[in-house]
PDB file of C-alpha atoms in Angstrom:
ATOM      1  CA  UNK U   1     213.504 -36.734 122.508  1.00 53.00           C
ATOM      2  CA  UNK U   2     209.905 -37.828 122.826  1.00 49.00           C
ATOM      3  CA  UNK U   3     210.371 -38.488 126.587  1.00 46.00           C
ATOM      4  CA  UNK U   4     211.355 -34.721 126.624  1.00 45.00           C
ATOM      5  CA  UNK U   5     208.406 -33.909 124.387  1.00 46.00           C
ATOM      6  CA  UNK U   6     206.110 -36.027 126.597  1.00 43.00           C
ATOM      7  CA  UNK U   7     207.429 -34.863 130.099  1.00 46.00           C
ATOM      8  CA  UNK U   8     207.241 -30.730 128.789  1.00 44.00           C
ATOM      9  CA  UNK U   9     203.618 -31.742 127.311  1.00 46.00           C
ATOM     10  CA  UNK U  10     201.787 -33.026 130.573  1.00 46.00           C
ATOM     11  CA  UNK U  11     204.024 -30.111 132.649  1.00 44.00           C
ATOM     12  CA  UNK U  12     202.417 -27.873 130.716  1.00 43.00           C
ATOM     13  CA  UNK U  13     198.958 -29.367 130.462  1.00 42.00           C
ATOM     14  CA  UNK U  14     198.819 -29.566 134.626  1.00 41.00           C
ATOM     15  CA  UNK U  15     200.139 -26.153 135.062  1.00 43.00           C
ATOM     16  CA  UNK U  16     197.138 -25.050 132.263  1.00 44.00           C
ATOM     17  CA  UNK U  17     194.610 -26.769 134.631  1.00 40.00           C
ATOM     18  CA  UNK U  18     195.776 -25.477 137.671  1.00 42.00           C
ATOM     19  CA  UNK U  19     195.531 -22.035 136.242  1.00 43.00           C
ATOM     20  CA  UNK U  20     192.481 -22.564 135.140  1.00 41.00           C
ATOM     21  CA  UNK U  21     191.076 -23.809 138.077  1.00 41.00           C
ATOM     22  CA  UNK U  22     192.385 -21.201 140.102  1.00 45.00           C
ATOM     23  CA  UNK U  23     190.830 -18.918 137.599  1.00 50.00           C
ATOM     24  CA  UNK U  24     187.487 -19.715 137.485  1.00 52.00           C
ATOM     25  CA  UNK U  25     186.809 -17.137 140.654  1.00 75.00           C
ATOM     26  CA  UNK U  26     187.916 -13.713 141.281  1.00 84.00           C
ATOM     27  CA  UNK U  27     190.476 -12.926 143.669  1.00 91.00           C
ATOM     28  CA  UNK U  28     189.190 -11.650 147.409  1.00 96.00           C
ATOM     29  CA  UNK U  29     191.151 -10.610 150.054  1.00 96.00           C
ATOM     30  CA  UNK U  30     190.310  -9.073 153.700  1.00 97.00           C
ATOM     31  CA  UNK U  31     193.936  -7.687 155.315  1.00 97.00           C
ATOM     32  CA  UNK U  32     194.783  -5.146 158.076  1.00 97.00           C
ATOM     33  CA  UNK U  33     197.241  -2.445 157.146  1.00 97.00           C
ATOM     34  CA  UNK U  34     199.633  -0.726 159.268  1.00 96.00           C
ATOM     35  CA  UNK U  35     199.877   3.288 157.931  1.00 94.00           C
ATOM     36  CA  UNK U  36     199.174   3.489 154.472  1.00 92.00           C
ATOM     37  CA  UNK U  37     195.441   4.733 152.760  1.00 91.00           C
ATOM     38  CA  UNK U  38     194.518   4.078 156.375  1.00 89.00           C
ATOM     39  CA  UNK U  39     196.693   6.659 157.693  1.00 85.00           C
ATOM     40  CA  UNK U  40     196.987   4.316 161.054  1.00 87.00           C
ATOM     41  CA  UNK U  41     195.366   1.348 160.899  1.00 93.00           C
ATOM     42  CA  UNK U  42     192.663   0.023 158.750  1.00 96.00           C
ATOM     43  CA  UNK U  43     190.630  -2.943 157.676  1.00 98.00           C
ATOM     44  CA  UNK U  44     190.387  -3.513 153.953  1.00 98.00           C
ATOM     45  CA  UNK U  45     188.413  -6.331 151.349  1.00 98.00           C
ATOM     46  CA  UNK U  46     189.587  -6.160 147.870  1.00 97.00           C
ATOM     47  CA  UNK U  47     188.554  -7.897 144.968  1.00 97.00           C
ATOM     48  CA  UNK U  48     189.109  -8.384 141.315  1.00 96.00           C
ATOM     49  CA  UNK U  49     186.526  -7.233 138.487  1.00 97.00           C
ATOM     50  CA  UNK U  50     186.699 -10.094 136.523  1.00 95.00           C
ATOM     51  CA  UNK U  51     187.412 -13.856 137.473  1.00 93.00           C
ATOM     52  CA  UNK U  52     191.113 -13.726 138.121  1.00 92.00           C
ATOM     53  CA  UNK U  53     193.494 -13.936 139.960  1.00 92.00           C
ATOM     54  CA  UNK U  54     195.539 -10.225 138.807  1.00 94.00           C
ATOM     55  CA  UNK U  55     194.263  -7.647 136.710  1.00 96.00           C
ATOM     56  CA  UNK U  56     191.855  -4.523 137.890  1.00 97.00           C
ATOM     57  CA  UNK U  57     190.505  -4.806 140.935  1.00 98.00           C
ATOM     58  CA  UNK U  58     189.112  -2.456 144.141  1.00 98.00           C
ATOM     59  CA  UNK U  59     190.265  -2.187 147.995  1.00 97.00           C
ATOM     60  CA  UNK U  60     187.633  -0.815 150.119  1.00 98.00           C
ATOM     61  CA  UNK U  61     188.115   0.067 153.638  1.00 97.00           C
ATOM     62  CA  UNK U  62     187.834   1.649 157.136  1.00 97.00           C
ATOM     63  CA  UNK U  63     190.522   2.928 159.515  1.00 94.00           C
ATOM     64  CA  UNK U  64     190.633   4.744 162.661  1.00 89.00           C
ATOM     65  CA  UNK U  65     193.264   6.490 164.419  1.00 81.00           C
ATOM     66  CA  UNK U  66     193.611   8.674 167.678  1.00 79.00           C
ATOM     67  CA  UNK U  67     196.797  10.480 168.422  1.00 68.00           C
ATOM     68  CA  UNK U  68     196.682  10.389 171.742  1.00 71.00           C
ATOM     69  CA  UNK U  69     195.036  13.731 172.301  1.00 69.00           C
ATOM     70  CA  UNK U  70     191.347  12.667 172.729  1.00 69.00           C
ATOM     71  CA  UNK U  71     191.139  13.600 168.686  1.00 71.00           C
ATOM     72  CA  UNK U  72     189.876  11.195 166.384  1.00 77.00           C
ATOM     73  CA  UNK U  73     190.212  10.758 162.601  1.00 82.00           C
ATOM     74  CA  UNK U  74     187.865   7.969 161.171  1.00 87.00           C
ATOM     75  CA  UNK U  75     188.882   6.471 157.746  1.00 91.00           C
ATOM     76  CA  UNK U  76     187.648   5.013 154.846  1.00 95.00           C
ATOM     77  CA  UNK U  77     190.446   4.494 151.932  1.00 96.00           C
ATOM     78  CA  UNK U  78     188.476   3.153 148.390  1.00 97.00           C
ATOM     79  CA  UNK U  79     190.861   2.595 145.827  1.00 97.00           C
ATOM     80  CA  UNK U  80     190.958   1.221 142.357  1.00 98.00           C
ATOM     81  CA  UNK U  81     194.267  -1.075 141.556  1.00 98.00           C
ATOM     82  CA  UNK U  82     195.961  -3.080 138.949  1.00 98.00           C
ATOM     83  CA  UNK U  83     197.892  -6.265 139.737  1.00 97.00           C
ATOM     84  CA  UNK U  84     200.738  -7.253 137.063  1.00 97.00           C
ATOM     85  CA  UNK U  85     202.183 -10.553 137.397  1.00 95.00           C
ATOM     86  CA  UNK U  86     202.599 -14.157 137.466  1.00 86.00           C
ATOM     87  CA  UNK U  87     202.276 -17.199 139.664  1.00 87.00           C
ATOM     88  CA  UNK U  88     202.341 -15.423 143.689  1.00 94.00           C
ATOM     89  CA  UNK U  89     204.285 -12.707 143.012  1.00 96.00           C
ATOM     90  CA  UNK U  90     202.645  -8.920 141.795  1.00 97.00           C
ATOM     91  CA  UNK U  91     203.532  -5.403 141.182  1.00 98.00           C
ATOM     92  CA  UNK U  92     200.352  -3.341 142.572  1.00 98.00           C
ATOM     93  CA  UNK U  93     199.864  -0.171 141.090  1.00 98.00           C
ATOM     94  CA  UNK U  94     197.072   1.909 142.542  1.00 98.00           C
ATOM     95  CA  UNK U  95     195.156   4.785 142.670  1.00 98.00           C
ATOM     96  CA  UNK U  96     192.921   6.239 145.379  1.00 96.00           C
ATOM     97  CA  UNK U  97     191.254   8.291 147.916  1.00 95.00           C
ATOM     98  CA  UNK U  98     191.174   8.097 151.795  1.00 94.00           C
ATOM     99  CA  UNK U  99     188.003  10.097 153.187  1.00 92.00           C
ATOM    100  CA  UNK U 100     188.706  11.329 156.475  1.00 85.00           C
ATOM    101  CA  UNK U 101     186.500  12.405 159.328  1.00 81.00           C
ATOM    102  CA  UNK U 102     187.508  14.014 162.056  1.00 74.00           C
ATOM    103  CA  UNK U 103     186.845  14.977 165.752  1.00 71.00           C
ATOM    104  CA  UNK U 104     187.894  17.695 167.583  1.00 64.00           C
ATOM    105  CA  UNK U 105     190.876  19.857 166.296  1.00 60.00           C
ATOM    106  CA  UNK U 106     192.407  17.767 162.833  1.00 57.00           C
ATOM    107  CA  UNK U 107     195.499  20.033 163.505  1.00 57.00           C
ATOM    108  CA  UNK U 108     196.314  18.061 166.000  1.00 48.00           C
ATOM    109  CA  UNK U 109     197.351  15.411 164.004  1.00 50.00           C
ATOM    110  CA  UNK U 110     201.100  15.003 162.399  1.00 47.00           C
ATOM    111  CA  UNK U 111     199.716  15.274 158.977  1.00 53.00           C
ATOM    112  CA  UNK U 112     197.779  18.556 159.618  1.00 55.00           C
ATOM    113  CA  UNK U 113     195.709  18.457 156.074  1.00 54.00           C
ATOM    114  CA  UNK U 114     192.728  21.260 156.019  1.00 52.00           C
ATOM    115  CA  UNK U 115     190.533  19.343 153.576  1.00 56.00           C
ATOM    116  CA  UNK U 116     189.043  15.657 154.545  1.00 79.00           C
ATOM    117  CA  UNK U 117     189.711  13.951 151.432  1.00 87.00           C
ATOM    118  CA  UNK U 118     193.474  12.673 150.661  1.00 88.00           C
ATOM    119  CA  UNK U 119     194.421  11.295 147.243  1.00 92.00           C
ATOM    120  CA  UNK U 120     196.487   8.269 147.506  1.00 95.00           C
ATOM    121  CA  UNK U 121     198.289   6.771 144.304  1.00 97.00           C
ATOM    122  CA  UNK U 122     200.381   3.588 145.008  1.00 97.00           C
ATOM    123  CA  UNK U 123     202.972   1.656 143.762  1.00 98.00           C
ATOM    124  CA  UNK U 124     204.448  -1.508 145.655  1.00 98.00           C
ATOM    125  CA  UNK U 125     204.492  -5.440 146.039  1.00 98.00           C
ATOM    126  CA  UNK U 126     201.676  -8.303 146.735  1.00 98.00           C
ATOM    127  CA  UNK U 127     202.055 -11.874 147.462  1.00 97.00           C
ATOM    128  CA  UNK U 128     198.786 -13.766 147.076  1.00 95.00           C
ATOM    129  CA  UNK U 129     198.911 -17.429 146.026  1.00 94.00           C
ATOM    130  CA  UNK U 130     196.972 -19.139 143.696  1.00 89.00           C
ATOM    131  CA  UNK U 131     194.468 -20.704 146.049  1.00 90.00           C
ATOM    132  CA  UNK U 132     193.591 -19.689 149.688  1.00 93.00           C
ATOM    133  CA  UNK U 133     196.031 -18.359 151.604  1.00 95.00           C
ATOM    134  CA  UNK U 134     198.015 -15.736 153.319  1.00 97.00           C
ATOM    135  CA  UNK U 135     198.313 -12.618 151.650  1.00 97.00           C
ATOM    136  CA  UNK U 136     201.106  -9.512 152.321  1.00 97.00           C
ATOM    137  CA  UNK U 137     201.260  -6.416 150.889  1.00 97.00           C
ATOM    138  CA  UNK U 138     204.060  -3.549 151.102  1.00 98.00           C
ATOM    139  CA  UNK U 139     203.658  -0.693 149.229  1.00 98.00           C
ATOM    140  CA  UNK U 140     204.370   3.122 148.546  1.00 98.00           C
ATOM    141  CA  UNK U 141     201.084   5.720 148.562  1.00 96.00           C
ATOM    142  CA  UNK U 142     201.967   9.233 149.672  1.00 95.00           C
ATOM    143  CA  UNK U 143     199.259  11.075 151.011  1.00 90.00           C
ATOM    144  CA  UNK U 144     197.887  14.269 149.042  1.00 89.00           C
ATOM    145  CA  UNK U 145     195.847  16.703 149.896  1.00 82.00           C
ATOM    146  CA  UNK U 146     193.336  18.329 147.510  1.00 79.00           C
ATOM    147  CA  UNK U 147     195.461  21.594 148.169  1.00 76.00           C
ATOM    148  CA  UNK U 148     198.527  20.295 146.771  1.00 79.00           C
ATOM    149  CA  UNK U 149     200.603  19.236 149.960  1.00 82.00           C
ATOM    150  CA  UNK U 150     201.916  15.918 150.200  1.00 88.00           C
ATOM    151  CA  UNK U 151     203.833  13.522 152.590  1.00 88.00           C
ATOM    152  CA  UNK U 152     205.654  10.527 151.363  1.00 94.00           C
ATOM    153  CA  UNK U 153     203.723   7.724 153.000  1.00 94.00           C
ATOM    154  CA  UNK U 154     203.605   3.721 152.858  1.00 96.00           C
ATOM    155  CA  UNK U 155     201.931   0.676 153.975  1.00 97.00           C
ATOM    156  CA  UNK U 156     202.474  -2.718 155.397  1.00 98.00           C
ATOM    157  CA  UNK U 157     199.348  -5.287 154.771  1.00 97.00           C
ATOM    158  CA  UNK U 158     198.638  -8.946 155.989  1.00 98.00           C
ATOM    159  CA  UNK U 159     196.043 -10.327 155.194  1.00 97.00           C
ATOM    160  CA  UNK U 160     193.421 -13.877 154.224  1.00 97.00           C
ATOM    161  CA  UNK U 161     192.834 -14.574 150.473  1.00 96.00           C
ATOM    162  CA  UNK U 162     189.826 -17.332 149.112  1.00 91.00           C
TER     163      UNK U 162
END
């Protein structure tokens, strides 16, 4: 019994300091996303508020994305998130905006939206580990537009955390 106690003890006392270690600075993360607040494909650094590794954070970022008709729609998603969860493993739950500018004829485009600024909420799944690492993201954000229309969209991130 008090090799049990004594085994449980230190487990628990390493896993404590490892936390805390890992802890003592907020988690940052650049990724590239396929679709999602990007529309296409965007670059995105997102951070925590407070020194953590889950909890609020922000994603800000910039995507571009040319369908092939000489028309151009320049992104830049900003979103604020929450990350629940333990150890690697985190539900993301997130809500956003994508600004959007465009050249030439935005009608062009498969998501044909009149305004230039798309509400995105999110809901979907993060792996980040404790210390620096590879990061992925999948997640569920359908694209809204400030005149009610909406597409169900998604995203698929990889990504560098430190």
């Amino acid at each position: 019994t008090l090799l049990v106690f004594f085994i449980t003890t230190n487990l628990s006392s390493q896993s404590a300091a490892e936390t805390k270690k890992f802890a003592s600075g907020n988690a940052q993360n650049v990724y590239a996303e396929i679709f999602g607040n990007g529309l296409m494909l965007s670059l995105n650094y997102d951070f925590r508020f407070a020194q953590q590794q889950n909890g609020w954070g922000m994603r800000l970022g910039a995507g571009y994305f040319d369908g092939g008709t000489g028309n151009g729609v320049l992104t830049v998603p900003v979103t604020v998130n929450y990350l629940a969860g333990k150890s690697s493993s985190y539900l993301e739950l997130s809500m956003g905006a994508s600004f959007a500018t465009f050249d030439g004829d935005y009608r062009s485009f498969y998501f044909y939206y009149p305004s230039k600024l798309l509400l995105v909420p999110g809901i979907g799944y993060r792996y980040q580990p404790f210390g620096k690492g590879f990061t992925g993201r999948l997640a569920f954000s359908p694209l809204i537009s400030t005149n009610g229309k909406a597409i169900p969209f998604g995203g698929l991130s990889v990504g560098y955390k430190w």
